[in-house]
Tab-separated table of C-alpha atoms and ligand atoms in Angstrom:
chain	number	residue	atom	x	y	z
N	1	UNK	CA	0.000	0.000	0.000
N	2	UNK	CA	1.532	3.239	-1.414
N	3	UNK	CA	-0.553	5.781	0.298
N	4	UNK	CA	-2.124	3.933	3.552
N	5	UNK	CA	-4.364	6.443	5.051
N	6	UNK	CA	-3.552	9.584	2.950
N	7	UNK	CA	-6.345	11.788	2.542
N	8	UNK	CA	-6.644	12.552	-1.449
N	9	UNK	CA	-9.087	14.777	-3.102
N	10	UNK	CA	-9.748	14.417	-7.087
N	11	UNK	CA	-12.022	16.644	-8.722
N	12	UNK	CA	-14.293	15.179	-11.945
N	13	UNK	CA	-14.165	11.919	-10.175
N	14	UNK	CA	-17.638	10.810	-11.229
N	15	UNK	CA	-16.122	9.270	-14.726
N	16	UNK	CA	-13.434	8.568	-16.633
N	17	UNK	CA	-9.799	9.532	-16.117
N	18	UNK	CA	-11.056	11.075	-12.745
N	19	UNK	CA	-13.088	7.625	-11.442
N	20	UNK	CA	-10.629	5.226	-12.549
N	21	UNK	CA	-7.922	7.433	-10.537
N	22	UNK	CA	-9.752	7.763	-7.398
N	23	UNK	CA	-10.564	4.143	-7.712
N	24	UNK	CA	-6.564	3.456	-7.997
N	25	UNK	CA	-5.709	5.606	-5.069
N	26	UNK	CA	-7.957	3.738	-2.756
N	27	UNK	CA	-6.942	0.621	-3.738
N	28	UNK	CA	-3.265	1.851	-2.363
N	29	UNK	CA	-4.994	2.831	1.022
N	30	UNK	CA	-5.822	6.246	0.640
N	31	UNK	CA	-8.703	8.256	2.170
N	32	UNK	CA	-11.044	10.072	-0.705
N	33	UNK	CA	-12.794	13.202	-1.470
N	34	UNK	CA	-14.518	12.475	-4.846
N	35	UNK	CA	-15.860	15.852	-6.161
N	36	UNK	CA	-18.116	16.565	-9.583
N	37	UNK	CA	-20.619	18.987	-10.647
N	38	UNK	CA	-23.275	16.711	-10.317
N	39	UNK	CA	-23.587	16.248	-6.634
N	40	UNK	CA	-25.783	13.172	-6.468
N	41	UNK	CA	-23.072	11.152	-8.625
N	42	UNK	CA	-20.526	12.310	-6.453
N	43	UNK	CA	-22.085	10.666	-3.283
N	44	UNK	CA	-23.193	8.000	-4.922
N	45	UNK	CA	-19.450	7.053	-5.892
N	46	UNK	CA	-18.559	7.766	-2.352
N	47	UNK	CA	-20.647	5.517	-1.437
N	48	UNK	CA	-19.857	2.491	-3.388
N	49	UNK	CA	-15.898	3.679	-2.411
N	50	UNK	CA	-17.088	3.567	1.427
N	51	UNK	CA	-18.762	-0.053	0.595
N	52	UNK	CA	-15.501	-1.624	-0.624
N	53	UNK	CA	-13.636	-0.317	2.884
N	54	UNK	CA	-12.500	2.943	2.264
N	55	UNK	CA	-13.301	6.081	3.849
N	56	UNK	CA	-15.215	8.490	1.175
N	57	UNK	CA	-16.414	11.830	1.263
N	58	UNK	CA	-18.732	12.915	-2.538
N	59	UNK	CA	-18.870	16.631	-2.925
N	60	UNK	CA	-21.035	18.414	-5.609
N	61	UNK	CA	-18.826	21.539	-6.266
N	62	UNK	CA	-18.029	23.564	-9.565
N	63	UNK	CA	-14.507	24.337	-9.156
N	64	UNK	CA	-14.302	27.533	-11.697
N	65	UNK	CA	-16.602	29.108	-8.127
N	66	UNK	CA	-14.502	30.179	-5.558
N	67	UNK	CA	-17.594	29.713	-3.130
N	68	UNK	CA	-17.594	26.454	-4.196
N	69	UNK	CA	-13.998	25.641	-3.918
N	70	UNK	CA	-14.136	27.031	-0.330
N	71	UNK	CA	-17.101	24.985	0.832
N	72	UNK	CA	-15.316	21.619	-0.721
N	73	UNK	CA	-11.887	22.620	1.149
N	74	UNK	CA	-14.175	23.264	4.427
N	75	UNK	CA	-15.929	19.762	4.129
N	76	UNK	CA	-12.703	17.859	3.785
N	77	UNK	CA	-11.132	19.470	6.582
N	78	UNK	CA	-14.040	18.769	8.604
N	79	UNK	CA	-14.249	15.078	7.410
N	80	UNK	CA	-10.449	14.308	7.439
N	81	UNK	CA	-8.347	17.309	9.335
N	82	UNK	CA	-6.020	17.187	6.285
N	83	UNK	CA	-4.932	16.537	2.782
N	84	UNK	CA	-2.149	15.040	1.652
N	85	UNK	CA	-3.007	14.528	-2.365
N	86	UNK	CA	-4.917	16.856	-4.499
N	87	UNK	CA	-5.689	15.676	-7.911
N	88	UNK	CA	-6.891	18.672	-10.606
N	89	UNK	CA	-8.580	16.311	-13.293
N	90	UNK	CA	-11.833	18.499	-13.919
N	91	UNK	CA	-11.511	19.364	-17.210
N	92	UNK	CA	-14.219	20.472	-20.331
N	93	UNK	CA	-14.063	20.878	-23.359
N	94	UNK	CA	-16.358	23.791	-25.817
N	95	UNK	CA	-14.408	23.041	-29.498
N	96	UNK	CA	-15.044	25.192	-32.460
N	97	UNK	CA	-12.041	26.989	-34.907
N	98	UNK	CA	-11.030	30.043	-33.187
N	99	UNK	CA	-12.061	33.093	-35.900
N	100	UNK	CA	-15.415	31.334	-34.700
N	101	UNK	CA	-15.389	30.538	-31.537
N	102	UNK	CA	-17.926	32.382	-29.007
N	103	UNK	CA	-16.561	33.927	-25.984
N	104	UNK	CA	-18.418	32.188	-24.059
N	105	UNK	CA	-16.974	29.114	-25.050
N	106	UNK	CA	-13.394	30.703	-24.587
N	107	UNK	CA	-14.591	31.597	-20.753
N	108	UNK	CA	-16.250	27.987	-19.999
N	109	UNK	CA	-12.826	26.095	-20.301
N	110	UNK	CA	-10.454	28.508	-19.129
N	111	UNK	CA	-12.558	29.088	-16.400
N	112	UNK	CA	-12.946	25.232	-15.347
N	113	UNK	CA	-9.506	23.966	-16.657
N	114	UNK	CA	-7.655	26.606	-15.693
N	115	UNK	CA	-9.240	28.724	-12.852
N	116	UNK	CA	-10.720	25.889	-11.186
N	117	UNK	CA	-7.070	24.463	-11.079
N	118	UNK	CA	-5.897	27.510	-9.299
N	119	UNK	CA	-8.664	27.706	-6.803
N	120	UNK	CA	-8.535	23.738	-5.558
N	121	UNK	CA	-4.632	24.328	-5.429
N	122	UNK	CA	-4.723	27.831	-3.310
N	123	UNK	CA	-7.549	26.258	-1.094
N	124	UNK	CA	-5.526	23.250	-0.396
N	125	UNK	CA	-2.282	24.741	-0.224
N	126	UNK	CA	-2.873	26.173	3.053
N	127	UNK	CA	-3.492	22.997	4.712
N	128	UNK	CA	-0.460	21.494	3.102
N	129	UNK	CA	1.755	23.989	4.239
N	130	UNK	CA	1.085	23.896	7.358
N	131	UNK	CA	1.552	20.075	7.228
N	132	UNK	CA	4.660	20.673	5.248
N	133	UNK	CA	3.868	18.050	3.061
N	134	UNK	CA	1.391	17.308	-0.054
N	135	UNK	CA	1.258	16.404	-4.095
N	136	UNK	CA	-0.231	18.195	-6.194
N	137	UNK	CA	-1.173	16.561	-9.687
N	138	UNK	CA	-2.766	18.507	-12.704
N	139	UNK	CA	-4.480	16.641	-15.455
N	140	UNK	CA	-2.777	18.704	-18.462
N	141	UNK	CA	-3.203	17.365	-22.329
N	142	UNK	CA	-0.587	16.390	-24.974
N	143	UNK	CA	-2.591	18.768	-27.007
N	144	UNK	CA	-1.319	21.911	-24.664
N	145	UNK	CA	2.176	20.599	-25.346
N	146	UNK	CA	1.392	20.506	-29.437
N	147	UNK	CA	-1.470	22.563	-29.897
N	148	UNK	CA	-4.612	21.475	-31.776
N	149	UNK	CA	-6.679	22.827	-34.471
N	150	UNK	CA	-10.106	23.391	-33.259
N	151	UNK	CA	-9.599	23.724	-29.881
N	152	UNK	CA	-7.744	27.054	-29.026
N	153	UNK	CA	-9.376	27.636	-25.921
N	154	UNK	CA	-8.948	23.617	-24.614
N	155	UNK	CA	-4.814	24.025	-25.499
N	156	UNK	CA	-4.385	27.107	-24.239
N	157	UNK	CA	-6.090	26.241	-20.370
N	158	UNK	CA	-3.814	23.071	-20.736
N	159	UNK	CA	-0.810	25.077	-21.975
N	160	UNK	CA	-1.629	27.447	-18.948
N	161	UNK	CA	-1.611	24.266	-16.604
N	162	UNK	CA	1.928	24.007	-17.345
N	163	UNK	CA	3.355	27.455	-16.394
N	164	UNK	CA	1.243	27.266	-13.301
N	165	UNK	CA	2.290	23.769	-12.294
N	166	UNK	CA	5.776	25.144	-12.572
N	167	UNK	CA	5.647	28.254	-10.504
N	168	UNK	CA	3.449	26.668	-7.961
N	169	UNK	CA	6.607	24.090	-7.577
N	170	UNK	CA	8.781	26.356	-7.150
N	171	UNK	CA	6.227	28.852	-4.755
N	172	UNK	CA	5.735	25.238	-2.624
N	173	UNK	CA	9.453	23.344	-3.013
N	174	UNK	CA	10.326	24.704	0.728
N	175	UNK	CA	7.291	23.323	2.552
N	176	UNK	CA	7.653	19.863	0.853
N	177	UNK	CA	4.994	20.414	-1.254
N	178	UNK	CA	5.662	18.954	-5.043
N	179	UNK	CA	3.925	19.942	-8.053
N	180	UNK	CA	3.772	17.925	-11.201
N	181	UNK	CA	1.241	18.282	-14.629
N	182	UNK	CA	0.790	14.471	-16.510
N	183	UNK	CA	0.035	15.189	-20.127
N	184	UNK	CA	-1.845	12.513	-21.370
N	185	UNK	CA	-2.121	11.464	-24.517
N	186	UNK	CA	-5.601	10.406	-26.417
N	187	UNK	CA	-7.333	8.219	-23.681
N	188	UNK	CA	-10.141	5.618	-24.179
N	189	UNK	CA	-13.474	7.613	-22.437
N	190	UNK	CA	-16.328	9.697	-22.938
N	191	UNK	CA	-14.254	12.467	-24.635
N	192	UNK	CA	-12.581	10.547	-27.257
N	193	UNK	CA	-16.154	8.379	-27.507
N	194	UNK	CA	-17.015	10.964	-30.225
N	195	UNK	CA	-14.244	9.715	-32.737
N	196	UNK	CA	-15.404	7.906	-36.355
N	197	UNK	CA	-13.591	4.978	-37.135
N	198	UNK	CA	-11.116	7.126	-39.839
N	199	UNK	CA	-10.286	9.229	-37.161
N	200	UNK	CA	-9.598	6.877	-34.674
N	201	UNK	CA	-7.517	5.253	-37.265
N	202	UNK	CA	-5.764	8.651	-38.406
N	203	UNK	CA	-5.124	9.383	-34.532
N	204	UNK	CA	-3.216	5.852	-33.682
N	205	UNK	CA	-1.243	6.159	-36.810
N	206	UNK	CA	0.392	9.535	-35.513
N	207	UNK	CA	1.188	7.162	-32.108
N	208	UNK	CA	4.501	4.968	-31.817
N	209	UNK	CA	2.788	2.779	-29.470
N	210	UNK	CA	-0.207	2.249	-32.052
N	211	UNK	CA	-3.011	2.213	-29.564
N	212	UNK	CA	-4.972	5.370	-27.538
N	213	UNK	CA	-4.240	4.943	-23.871
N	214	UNK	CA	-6.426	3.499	-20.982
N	215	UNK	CA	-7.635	5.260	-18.170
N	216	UNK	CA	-5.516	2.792	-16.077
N	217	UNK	CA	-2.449	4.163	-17.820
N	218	UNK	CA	-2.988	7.711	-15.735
N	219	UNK	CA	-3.927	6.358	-12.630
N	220	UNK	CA	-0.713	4.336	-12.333
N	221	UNK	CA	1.067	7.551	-13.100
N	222	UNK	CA	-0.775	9.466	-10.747
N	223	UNK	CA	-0.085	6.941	-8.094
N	224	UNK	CA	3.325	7.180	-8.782
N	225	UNK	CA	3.586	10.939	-8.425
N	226	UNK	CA	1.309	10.776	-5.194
N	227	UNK	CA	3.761	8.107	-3.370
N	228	UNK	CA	6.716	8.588	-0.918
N	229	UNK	CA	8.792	7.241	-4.230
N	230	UNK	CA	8.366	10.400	-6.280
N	231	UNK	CA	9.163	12.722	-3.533
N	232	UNK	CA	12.559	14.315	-5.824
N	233	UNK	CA	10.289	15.173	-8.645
N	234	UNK	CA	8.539	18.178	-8.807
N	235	UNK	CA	7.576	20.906	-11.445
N	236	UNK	CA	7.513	18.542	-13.904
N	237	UNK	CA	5.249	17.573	-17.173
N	238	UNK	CA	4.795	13.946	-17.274
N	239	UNK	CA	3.812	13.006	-20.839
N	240	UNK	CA	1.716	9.721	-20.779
N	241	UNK	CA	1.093	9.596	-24.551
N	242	UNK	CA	2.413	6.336	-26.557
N	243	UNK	CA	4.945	8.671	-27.794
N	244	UNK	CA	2.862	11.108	-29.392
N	245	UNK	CA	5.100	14.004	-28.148
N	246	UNK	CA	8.346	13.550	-27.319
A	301	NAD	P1	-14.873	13.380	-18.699
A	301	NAD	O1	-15.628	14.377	-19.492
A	301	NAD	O2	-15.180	11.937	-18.853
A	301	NAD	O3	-14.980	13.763	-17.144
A	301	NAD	C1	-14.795	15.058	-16.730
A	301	NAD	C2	-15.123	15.151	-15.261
A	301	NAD	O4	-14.969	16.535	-14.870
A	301	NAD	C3	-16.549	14.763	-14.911
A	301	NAD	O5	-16.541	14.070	-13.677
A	301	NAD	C4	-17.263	16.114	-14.722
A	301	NAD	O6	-18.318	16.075	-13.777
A	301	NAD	C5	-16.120	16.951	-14.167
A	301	NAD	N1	-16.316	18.381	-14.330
A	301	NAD	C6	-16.558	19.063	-15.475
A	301	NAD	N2	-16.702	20.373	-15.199
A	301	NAD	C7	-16.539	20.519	-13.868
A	301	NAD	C8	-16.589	21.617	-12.978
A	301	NAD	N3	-16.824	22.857	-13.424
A	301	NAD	N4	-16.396	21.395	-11.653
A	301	NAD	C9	-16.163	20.152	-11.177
A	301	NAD	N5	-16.112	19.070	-11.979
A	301	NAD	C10	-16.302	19.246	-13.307
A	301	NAD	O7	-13.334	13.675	-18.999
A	301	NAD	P2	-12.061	12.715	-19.041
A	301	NAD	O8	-11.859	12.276	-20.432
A	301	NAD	O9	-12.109	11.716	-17.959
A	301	NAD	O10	-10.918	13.800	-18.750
A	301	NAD	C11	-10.434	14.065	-17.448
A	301	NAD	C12	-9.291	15.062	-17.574
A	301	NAD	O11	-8.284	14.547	-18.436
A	301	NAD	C13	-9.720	16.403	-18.161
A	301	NAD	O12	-9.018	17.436	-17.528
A	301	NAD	C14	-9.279	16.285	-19.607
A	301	NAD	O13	-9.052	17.540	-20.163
A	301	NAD	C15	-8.025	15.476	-19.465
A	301	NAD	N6	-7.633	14.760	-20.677
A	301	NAD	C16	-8.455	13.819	-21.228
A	301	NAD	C17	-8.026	13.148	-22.390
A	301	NAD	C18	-8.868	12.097	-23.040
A	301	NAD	O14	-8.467	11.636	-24.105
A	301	NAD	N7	-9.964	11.672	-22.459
A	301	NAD	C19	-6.803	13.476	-22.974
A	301	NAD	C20	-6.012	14.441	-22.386
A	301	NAD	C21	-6.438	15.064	-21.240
């Protein structure tokens, strides 16, 4: 057990890369705090989390709302008196070419991808701090490394992950604190569900390891970074892509 009884929050837990993470941290002993926006979901995944022996908390929370951010950081510290892993996975996605896109659209996933990365991290970095300890783990995209026609706004809130990852590592270094982005590549889920067959085929053919990653090839990576064993790595961009960017 990597993480017996560490207290780990991931946000967009309720599917995908988020679930399959959360589920991969408890399995190495950790404590969770699985948040979405849909609150039901979230409790309900808390409690099937709670059911297989781990202690869960589900919080409904938009994390682009610093209201929202607050209340989730308040909850966990009432539930658990720390945090020790904080996971930035909620991510969204509003495509379009950009002499077209809407400004809305621009707003929607900078706000969540970006923002909502900033808020979790400030709100949890207190706590850390004081423990003088903690991981912090964005969810970037190989797409904010290369860029990505049609989605200006999506590679750009990724890209931004990056710079903030590194100056939050460097903000955080003295208290213990690391700070790393993982980059993944195109990943089996409800995102890349919307794919046709030619593009599916186009897409592996640009990928060494000729296949689009599984969820499960994250979570081990995020495991990784949240363990004792990764402790001299911080301010880093993991890329977990088949090769896709090297
Ligand atoms: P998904 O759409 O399946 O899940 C996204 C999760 O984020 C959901 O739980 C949703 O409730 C939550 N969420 C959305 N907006 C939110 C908000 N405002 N506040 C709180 N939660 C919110 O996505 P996924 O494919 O599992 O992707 C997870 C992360 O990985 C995202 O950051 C995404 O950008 C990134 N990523 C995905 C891929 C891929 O191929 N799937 C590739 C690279 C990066």
């Amino acid at each position: 057990m990597l993480l017996k009884d560490k207290v780990a929050l991931v946000t967009g837990a309720t599917r995908g890369i988020g679930r399959c993470v959360a589920l991969a941290l408890a399995a190495q002993g950790a404590h969770l705090v699985v948040v979405g926006t849909n609150a039901e979901k979230a409790v309900e995944f808390a409690a099937e989390l709670e059911q297989s022996g781990t202690q869960a908390l589900g919080v409904g929370a938009d994390v682009s709302l610093a209201a929202d951010v607050e209340r989730l950081v308040d909850r966990t510290k009432e539930c658990f008196g720390r945090i020790d892993v904080l996971v930035n996975n909620a991510g969204v996605t509003r495509d379009g070419l950009m002499l077209r896109m809407k400004e809305v659209d621009w707003d929607t996933v900078i706000d969540v991808n970006l923002k909502g990365a900033f808020l979790c991290t400030r709100g949890v970095a207190r706590l850390m701090t004081k423990q003088r300890s903690g991981r912090i783990i964005n969810i970037s995209s190989v797409v904010g490394q290369m860029g990505n026609p049609g989605q200006a706004n999506y590679c750009a809130s990724k890209a931004g992950l990056h710079g903030l990852t590194r100056s939050n590592a460097r903000e955080l270094a003295k208290r213990q604190i690391t700070v790393n982005a993982i980059a993944p590549g195109f990943i089996e889920t409800d995102m890349t569900e919307f794919l046709t067959e030619q593009q599916r085929t186009e897409l592996t053919s640009q990928i060494p390891l000729e296949r689009l990653g599984h969820v499960d090839d994250i979570a081990a990576t995020v495991v990784f970074l949240a363990s004792d064993q990764a402790g001299y790595i911080t301010g880093q961009v993991i890329g977990v892509n088949g090769g896709m960017y090297m």
